[in-house]
Amino acid sequence: MVREPLEAVSVPRTGTVPRTSGLEWAAQPERGSALLLTLMAFVALRLGRPVARGILYVIAAYFFVFAPRARRQARSYLRDISIEGEELMRAALTAGKGAFLLGAHLGSFEMMSAVGRRQPGLHVALAMYTQYASRVAALLGNGPPERAPEIIPLGQLESMLRIRDCLEQGKFVGMLADRTFDDAPAESVAFLGEPALFPSGPMRVAAALRRPVIFMAGLYRGGNHYHVVFRPLADFSQLTRGARETAVRAAIERYVALLEEGCRGDPYNWFNFYDFWRHGADV
């Protein structure tokens, strides 16, 4: 294929960046050499890939030490917290009506508050049962007081009122929705090949308050790197009364499907230490 000379390419000026910015990578001097590439090919073919990979680590270390500009760019790319689906949070934040964040014992639940600190104006309140609220509050309260998330203990008379107030203030309410408690309402849904019980309370609360629901997981990817995932779950803002049960069931099934996707992709991120499927077939 024959390419036209750069001078012959017409680039609109309005709404574009200077053409030279797109060629920044080409202006940087090439640190490699044909001899080095030939040597690496010889080592890989004759001595094997493990030996070549070991030499590659040495070469990468050399560039890391002696190429500070490239090192800064690499660190920017390999930042500790990467986010997928952040536009969902921004849209909900712009709407100003609040939303539910439904997580699971998958990865780090504390990432909810970390994301809240990352985005100006985004506030997250964590709703959880009383037996866990005090411990989580102590864990998340080690930082500056202004960054400590609001904790809403569930199972109390004023719990729903506090959740409603937070949503009306445009806050996000985070809840875990993968474990059942006592005689709380639950739905049996196929999970990793077998039926398991999932609480229906969190989704029913979202439906009653007519708010959107977003799935959230903070997946640990080694070192100090977390990958935070946001996925749309349901939007109960236009829900009619007669369709509530069907919509709640569909939302729970989608939640379970997203949880299953996370468990299959990052199996060691799911914190489960008991027979999760024990009563799933009894419902």
mmCIF file of C-alpha atoms in Angstrom:
data_model
loop_
_atom_site.group_PDB
_atom_site.id
_atom_site.type_symbol
_atom_site.label_atom_id
_atom_site.label_comp_id
_atom_site.label_asym_id
_atom_site.label_seq_id
_atom_site.Cartn_x
_atom_site.Cartn_y
_atom_site.Cartn_z
ATOM 1 C CA MET A 1 0.000 0.000 0.000
ATOM 2 C CA VAL A 2 1.317 3.445 -0.953
ATOM 3 C CA ARG A 3 0.784 6.223 1.576
ATOM 4 C CA GLU A 4 0.482 9.863 0.659
ATOM 5 C CA PRO A 5 3.148 12.240 1.963
ATOM 6 C CA LEU A 6 2.157 13.945 5.206
ATOM 7 C CA GLU A 7 2.261 17.309 3.476
ATOM 8 C CA ALA A 8 -0.502 16.187 1.114
ATOM 9 C CA VAL A 9 -2.907 15.207 3.860
ATOM 10 C CA SER A 10 -5.550 17.845 4.511
ATOM 11 C CA VAL A 11 -6.441 18.215 8.193
ATOM 12 C CA PRO A 12 -9.337 20.458 9.294
ATOM 13 C CA ARG A 13 -8.193 23.115 11.705
ATOM 14 C CA THR A 14 -11.389 23.586 13.669
ATOM 15 C CA GLY A 15 -11.755 21.287 16.681
ATOM 16 C CA THR A 16 -8.508 19.428 16.077
ATOM 17 C CA VAL A 17 -5.152 19.342 17.805
ATOM 18 C CA PRO A 18 -1.921 20.291 16.021
ATOM 19 C CA ARG A 19 -0.726 17.577 13.668
ATOM 20 C CA THR A 20 2.666 17.369 15.345
ATOM 21 C CA SER A 21 1.110 16.217 18.629
ATOM 22 C CA GLY A 22 0.039 12.989 16.981
ATOM 23 C CA LEU A 23 3.631 12.336 15.894
ATOM 24 C CA GLU A 24 5.175 12.781 19.342
ATOM 25 C CA TRP A 25 6.099 9.123 19.505
ATOM 26 C CA ALA A 26 7.971 9.377 16.187
ATOM 27 C CA ALA A 27 10.036 12.330 17.392
ATOM 28 C CA GLN A 28 11.515 10.323 20.262
ATOM 29 C CA PRO A 29 14.906 8.726 19.483
ATOM 30 C CA GLU A 30 14.887 4.966 18.984
ATOM 31 C CA ARG A 31 16.846 3.278 21.773
ATOM 32 C CA GLY A 32 16.952 -0.165 20.227
ATOM 33 C CA SER A 33 19.086 -1.407 17.373
ATOM 34 C CA ALA A 34 18.926 -3.920 14.567
ATOM 35 C CA LEU A 35 21.774 -5.849 16.193
ATOM 36 C CA LEU A 36 19.868 -6.163 19.462
ATOM 37 C CA LEU A 37 16.719 -7.367 17.679
ATOM 38 C CA THR A 38 18.726 -9.951 15.772
ATOM 39 C CA LEU A 39 20.390 -11.108 18.983
ATOM 40 C CA MET A 40 17.033 -11.455 20.765
ATOM 41 C CA ALA A 41 15.614 -13.479 17.862
ATOM 42 C CA PHE A 42 18.656 -15.774 17.953
ATOM 43 C CA VAL A 43 18.381 -16.314 21.709
ATOM 44 C CA ALA A 44 14.631 -17.022 21.515
ATOM 45 C CA LEU A 45 15.030 -19.532 18.684
ATOM 46 C CA ARG A 46 18.174 -21.288 19.855
ATOM 47 C CA LEU A 47 18.141 -21.017 23.657
ATOM 48 C CA GLY A 48 14.397 -20.895 24.234
ATOM 49 C CA ARG A 49 11.796 -18.369 25.306
ATOM 50 C CA PRO A 50 12.544 -18.522 29.073
ATOM 51 C CA VAL A 51 16.117 -17.323 28.464
ATOM 52 C CA ALA A 52 14.915 -14.621 26.068
ATOM 53 C CA ARG A 53 12.288 -13.507 28.553
ATOM 54 C CA GLY A 54 14.948 -13.175 31.253
ATOM 55 C CA ILE A 55 17.041 -10.954 28.996
ATOM 56 C CA LEU A 56 13.916 -8.941 28.183
ATOM 57 C CA TYR A 57 13.438 -8.168 31.885
ATOM 58 C CA VAL A 58 16.972 -6.800 32.001
ATOM 59 C CA ILE A 59 16.313 -4.626 28.947
ATOM 60 C CA ALA A 60 13.041 -3.359 30.444
ATOM 61 C CA ALA A 61 14.843 -2.521 33.690
ATOM 62 C CA TYR A 62 17.448 -0.558 31.716
ATOM 63 C CA PHE A 63 14.764 1.547 30.010
ATOM 64 C CA PHE A 64 12.980 2.046 33.332
ATOM 65 C CA VAL A 65 16.148 3.473 34.916
ATOM 66 C CA PHE A 66 17.505 5.525 32.030
ATOM 67 C CA ALA A 67 14.289 6.756 30.359
ATOM 68 C CA PRO A 68 12.547 8.971 32.951
ATOM 69 C CA ARG A 69 10.043 10.461 30.511
ATOM 70 C CA ALA A 70 8.917 7.051 29.291
ATOM 71 C CA ARG A 71 8.809 5.879 32.914
ATOM 72 C CA ARG A 72 6.407 8.683 33.835
ATOM 73 C CA GLN A 73 4.139 7.837 30.913
ATOM 74 C CA ALA A 74 4.184 4.151 31.808
ATOM 75 C CA ARG A 75 3.253 4.928 35.395
ATOM 76 C CA SER A 76 0.393 7.085 34.172
ATOM 77 C CA TYR A 77 -0.856 4.151 32.108
ATOM 78 C CA LEU A 78 -0.328 1.668 34.967
ATOM 79 C CA ARG A 79 -2.064 3.799 37.600
ATOM 80 C CA ASP A 80 -3.155 1.990 40.778
ATOM 81 C CA ILE A 81 -6.913 2.324 40.216
ATOM 82 C CA SER A 82 -8.339 1.859 36.728
ATOM 83 C CA ILE A 83 -12.062 2.338 36.160
ATOM 84 C CA GLU A 84 -14.389 0.738 33.636
ATOM 85 C CA GLY A 85 -17.815 2.300 33.163
ATOM 86 C CA GLU A 86 -17.066 5.553 34.989
ATOM 87 C CA GLU A 87 -19.415 7.347 32.574
ATOM 88 C CA LEU A 88 -22.350 5.649 34.355
ATOM 89 C CA MET A 89 -21.348 7.297 37.611
ATOM 90 C CA ARG A 90 -20.874 10.666 35.961
ATOM 91 C CA ALA A 91 -24.286 10.483 34.296
ATOM 92 C CA ALA A 92 -25.980 9.615 37.579
ATOM 93 C CA LEU A 93 -24.041 12.366 39.323
ATOM 94 C CA THR A 94 -25.124 14.887 36.697
ATOM 95 C CA ALA A 95 -28.766 13.813 37.042
ATOM 96 C CA GLY A 96 -28.532 14.667 40.746
ATOM 97 C CA LYS A 97 -31.124 12.103 41.881
ATOM 98 C CA GLY A 98 -28.756 9.603 43.461
ATOM 99 C CA ALA A 99 -28.388 5.925 42.632
ATOM 100 C CA PHE A 100 -27.729 2.554 44.226
ATOM 101 C CA LEU A 101 -24.369 0.813 43.911
ATOM 102 C CA LEU A 102 -24.791 -2.916 44.405
ATOM 103 C CA GLY A 103 -21.575 -4.741 45.136
ATOM 104 C CA ALA A 104 -20.686 -8.200 46.402
ATOM 105 C CA HIS A 105 -17.997 -9.969 48.389
ATOM 106 C CA LEU A 106 -15.991 -9.733 45.198
ATOM 107 C CA GLY A 107 -12.784 -7.723 45.404
ATOM 108 C CA SER A 108 -12.704 -4.670 47.646
ATOM 109 C CA PHE A 109 -15.904 -3.019 48.869
ATOM 110 C CA GLU A 110 -13.779 -0.134 50.193
ATOM 111 C CA MET A 111 -13.104 0.865 46.569
ATOM 112 C CA MET A 112 -16.542 2.495 46.618
ATOM 113 C CA SER A 113 -15.276 5.168 48.984
ATOM 114 C CA ALA A 114 -11.992 5.430 47.065
ATOM 115 C CA VAL A 115 -13.871 6.190 43.855
ATOM 116 C CA GLY A 116 -15.942 8.717 45.759
ATOM 117 C CA ARG A 117 -12.785 10.549 46.817
ATOM 118 C CA ARG A 118 -11.526 10.475 43.236
ATOM 119 C CA GLN A 119 -14.554 12.279 41.738
ATOM 120 C CA PRO A 120 -15.343 15.771 43.111
ATOM 121 C CA GLY A 121 -18.921 16.043 44.307
ATOM 122 C CA LEU A 122 -19.465 12.286 44.405
ATOM 123 C CA HIS A 123 -20.499 11.069 47.843
ATOM 124 C CA VAL A 124 -21.113 7.436 48.770
ATOM 125 C CA ALA A 125 -23.036 6.209 51.808
ATOM 126 C CA LEU A 126 -22.578 2.548 52.732
ATOM 127 C CA ALA A 127 -25.670 0.681 53.942
ATOM 128 C CA MET A 128 -24.989 -2.530 55.849
ATOM 129 C CA TYR A 129 -26.286 -4.633 58.694
ATOM 130 C CA THR A 130 -25.516 -3.518 62.232
ATOM 131 C CA GLN A 131 -23.194 -6.417 63.054
ATOM 132 C CA TYR A 132 -20.789 -5.199 60.354
ATOM 133 C CA ALA A 133 -21.382 -1.451 60.400
ATOM 134 C CA SER A 134 -19.189 -0.646 63.400
ATOM 135 C CA ARG A 135 -16.256 -2.700 62.131
ATOM 136 C CA VAL A 136 -16.396 -1.208 58.635
ATOM 137 C CA ALA A 137 -16.742 2.289 60.056
ATOM 138 C CA ALA A 138 -13.624 1.731 62.145
ATOM 139 C CA LEU A 139 -11.738 0.393 59.133
ATOM 140 C CA LEU A 140 -12.704 3.237 56.793
ATOM 141 C CA GLY A 141 -12.389 5.902 59.451
ATOM 142 C CA ASN A 142 -8.604 5.776 59.676
ATOM 143 C CA GLY A 143 -8.197 8.548 57.117
ATOM 144 C CA PRO A 144 -9.182 12.221 57.301
ATOM 145 C CA PRO A 145 -12.687 12.719 58.790
ATOM 146 C CA GLU A 146 -13.919 14.609 55.734
ATOM 147 C CA ARG A 147 -13.182 11.560 53.598
ATOM 148 C CA ALA A 148 -14.855 9.010 55.841
ATOM 149 C CA PRO A 149 -17.963 7.547 54.150
ATOM 150 C CA GLU A 150 -21.348 7.744 55.800
ATOM 151 C CA ILE A 151 -22.469 4.408 57.275
ATOM 152 C CA ILE A 152 -26.193 3.558 57.366
ATOM 153 C CA PRO A 153 -26.965 0.579 59.643
ATOM 154 C CA LEU A 154 -29.694 -1.626 58.180
ATOM 155 C CA GLY A 155 -32.374 -3.359 60.206
ATOM 156 C CA GLN A 156 -33.423 -0.170 62.039
ATOM 157 C CA LEU A 157 -36.634 1.837 61.752
ATOM 158 C CA GLU A 158 -34.910 4.895 60.338
ATOM 159 C CA SER A 159 -32.759 3.015 57.828
ATOM 160 C CA MET A 160 -35.069 3.573 54.857
ATOM 161 C CA LEU A 161 -35.485 7.234 55.763
ATOM 162 C CA ARG A 162 -31.732 7.788 55.850
ATOM 163 C CA ILE A 163 -31.296 5.976 52.526
ATOM 164 C CA ARG A 164 -34.032 8.111 50.972
ATOM 165 C CA ASP A 165 -32.485 11.306 52.337
ATOM 166 C CA CYS A 166 -29.070 10.397 50.944
ATOM 167 C CA LEU A 167 -30.530 9.737 47.512
ATOM 168 C CA GLU A 168 -32.460 13.002 47.510
ATOM 169 C CA GLN A 169 -29.183 14.772 48.253
ATOM 170 C CA GLY A 170 -27.717 13.219 45.094
ATOM 171 C CA LYS A 171 -25.553 10.701 46.952
ATOM 172 C CA PHE A 172 -24.869 7.101 45.997
ATOM 173 C CA VAL A 173 -25.916 4.341 48.378
ATOM 174 C CA GLY A 174 -23.669 1.268 48.300
ATOM 175 C CA MET A 175 -24.904 -2.145 49.412
ATOM 176 C CA LEU A 176 -23.710 -5.736 49.229
ATOM 177 C CA ALA A 177 -26.319 -7.997 47.647
ATOM 178 C CA ASP A 178 -24.847 -11.492 47.488
ATOM 179 C CA ARG A 179 -25.556 -12.944 50.939
ATOM 180 C CA THR A 180 -28.830 -13.664 52.705
ATOM 181 C CA PHE A 181 -29.533 -13.033 56.400
ATOM 182 C CA ASP A 182 -31.909 -14.991 58.636
ATOM 183 C CA ASP A 183 -35.429 -15.007 57.193
ATOM 184 C CA ALA A 184 -34.921 -12.023 54.870
ATOM 185 C CA PRO A 185 -36.643 -12.337 51.460
ATOM 186 C CA ALA A 186 -34.490 -14.120 48.899
ATOM 187 C CA GLU A 187 -34.635 -15.397 45.338
ATOM 188 C CA SER A 188 -33.206 -18.652 44.031
ATOM 189 C CA VAL A 189 -31.100 -17.969 40.919
ATOM 190 C CA ALA A 190 -28.705 -20.208 38.980
ATOM 191 C CA PHE A 191 -25.145 -19.201 39.883
ATOM 192 C CA LEU A 192 -22.071 -20.985 38.524
ATOM 193 C CA GLY A 193 -24.199 -23.923 37.453
ATOM 194 C CA GLU A 194 -26.302 -24.465 40.596
ATOM 195 C CA PRO A 195 -29.203 -22.613 42.263
ATOM 196 C CA ALA A 196 -28.252 -20.262 45.083
ATOM 197 C CA LEU A 197 -30.127 -17.798 47.267
ATOM 198 C CA PHE A 198 -29.688 -14.064 46.746
ATOM 199 C CA PRO A 199 -31.370 -11.371 48.870
ATOM 200 C CA SER A 200 -34.149 -9.471 47.132
ATOM 201 C CA GLY A 201 -34.248 -6.674 49.725
ATOM 202 C CA PRO A 202 -31.652 -4.348 48.132
ATOM 203 C CA MET A 203 -33.386 -4.472 44.747
ATOM 204 C CA ARG A 204 -36.819 -4.010 46.321
ATOM 205 C CA VAL A 205 -35.586 -0.922 48.155
ATOM 206 C CA ALA A 206 -34.280 0.519 44.881
ATOM 207 C CA ALA A 207 -37.600 -0.250 43.196
ATOM 208 C CA ALA A 208 -39.612 1.307 46.031
ATOM 209 C CA LEU A 209 -37.522 4.490 45.862
ATOM 210 C CA ARG A 210 -37.542 4.471 42.035
ATOM 211 C CA ARG A 211 -33.796 4.857 41.569
ATOM 212 C CA PRO A 212 -31.273 3.465 39.072
ATOM 213 C CA VAL A 213 -29.040 0.609 40.174
ATOM 214 C CA ILE A 214 -25.413 0.141 39.133
ATOM 215 C CA PHE A 215 -23.320 -2.991 39.663
ATOM 216 C CA MET A 216 -19.906 -2.294 41.184
ATOM 217 C CA ALA A 217 -16.843 -4.428 41.860
ATOM 218 C CA GLY A 218 -13.315 -3.406 42.864
ATOM 219 C CA LEU A 219 -11.175 -6.256 41.517
ATOM 220 C CA TYR A 220 -7.668 -6.757 42.884
ATOM 221 C CA ARG A 221 -5.124 -7.175 40.089
ATOM 222 C CA GLY A 222 -1.902 -7.608 42.058
ATOM 223 C CA GLY A 223 0.479 -5.189 43.769
ATOM 224 C CA ASN A 224 -1.477 -2.054 44.606
ATOM 225 C CA HIS A 225 -3.576 -2.128 41.451
ATOM 226 C CA TYR A 226 -7.370 -2.333 41.498
ATOM 227 C CA HIS A 227 -9.696 -2.424 38.526
ATOM 228 C CA VAL A 228 -13.089 -0.927 39.380
ATOM 229 C CA VAL A 229 -16.012 -2.040 37.221
ATOM 230 C CA PHE A 230 -19.385 -0.293 36.903
ATOM 231 C CA ARG A 231 -22.187 -1.915 34.902
ATOM 232 C CA PRO A 232 -25.844 -0.876 34.498
ATOM 233 C CA LEU A 233 -28.225 -3.120 36.427
ATOM 234 C CA ALA A 234 -31.682 -1.580 36.409
ATOM 235 C CA ASP A 235 -33.511 1.731 36.262
ATOM 236 C CA PHE A 236 -36.636 1.766 38.382
ATOM 237 C CA SER A 237 -37.352 5.488 37.867
ATOM 238 C CA GLN A 238 -40.260 4.806 35.458
ATOM 239 C CA LEU A 239 -41.450 1.606 37.092
ATOM 240 C CA THR A 240 -45.196 0.932 37.238
ATOM 241 C CA ARG A 241 -46.655 -0.820 40.256
ATOM 242 C CA GLY A 242 -47.909 -3.861 38.377
ATOM 243 C CA ALA A 243 -44.515 -4.515 36.804
ATOM 244 C CA ARG A 244 -42.480 -4.245 40.008
ATOM 245 C CA GLU A 245 -42.112 -7.953 40.810
ATOM 246 C CA THR A 246 -41.071 -8.830 37.264
ATOM 247 C CA ALA A 247 -38.594 -5.941 37.133
ATOM 248 C CA VAL A 248 -37.076 -6.866 40.516
ATOM 249 C CA ARG A 249 -36.632 -10.496 39.479
ATOM 250 C CA ALA A 250 -35.015 -9.488 36.178
ATOM 251 C CA ALA A 251 -32.652 -7.106 37.976
ATOM 252 C CA ILE A 252 -31.598 -9.814 40.467
ATOM 253 C CA GLU A 253 -30.903 -12.219 37.614
ATOM 254 C CA ARG A 254 -28.746 -9.617 35.868
ATOM 255 C CA TYR A 255 -26.912 -8.940 39.128
ATOM 256 C CA VAL A 256 -26.172 -12.654 39.497
ATOM 257 C CA ALA A 257 -25.010 -12.851 35.870
ATOM 258 C CA LEU A 258 -22.572 -9.967 36.410
ATOM 259 C CA LEU A 259 -21.335 -11.523 39.651
ATOM 260 C CA GLU A 260 -20.817 -14.819 37.847
ATOM 261 C CA GLU A 261 -18.857 -13.011 35.125
ATOM 262 C CA GLY A 262 -16.625 -11.450 37.766
ATOM 263 C CA CYS A 263 -16.067 -14.760 39.537
ATOM 264 C CA ARG A 264 -15.142 -16.551 36.328
ATOM 265 C CA GLY A 265 -12.763 -13.793 35.252
ATOM 266 C CA ASP A 266 -11.181 -13.233 38.692
ATOM 267 C CA PRO A 267 -12.017 -16.343 40.766
ATOM 268 C CA TYR A 268 -9.648 -15.509 43.625
ATOM 269 C CA ASN A 269 -11.381 -12.157 44.160
ATOM 270 C CA TRP A 270 -14.563 -13.773 45.505
ATOM 271 C CA PHE A 271 -14.478 -14.096 49.278
ATOM 272 C CA ASN A 272 -16.588 -17.160 50.028
ATOM 273 C CA PHE A 273 -15.859 -19.552 52.874
ATOM 274 C CA TYR A 274 -19.100 -21.511 53.282
ATOM 275 C CA ASP A 275 -21.546 -23.619 51.255
ATOM 276 C CA PHE A 276 -23.068 -20.818 49.200
ATOM 277 C CA TRP A 277 -25.478 -23.186 47.387
ATOM 278 C CA ARG A 278 -26.760 -25.087 50.403
ATOM 279 C CA HIS A 279 -30.365 -23.794 50.409
ATOM 280 C CA GLY A 280 -30.624 -22.609 46.815
ATOM 281 C CA ALA A 281 -32.710 -25.567 45.632
ATOM 282 C CA ASP A 282 -35.102 -25.433 48.609
ATOM 283 C CA VAL A 283 -36.989 -22.334 47.437
#
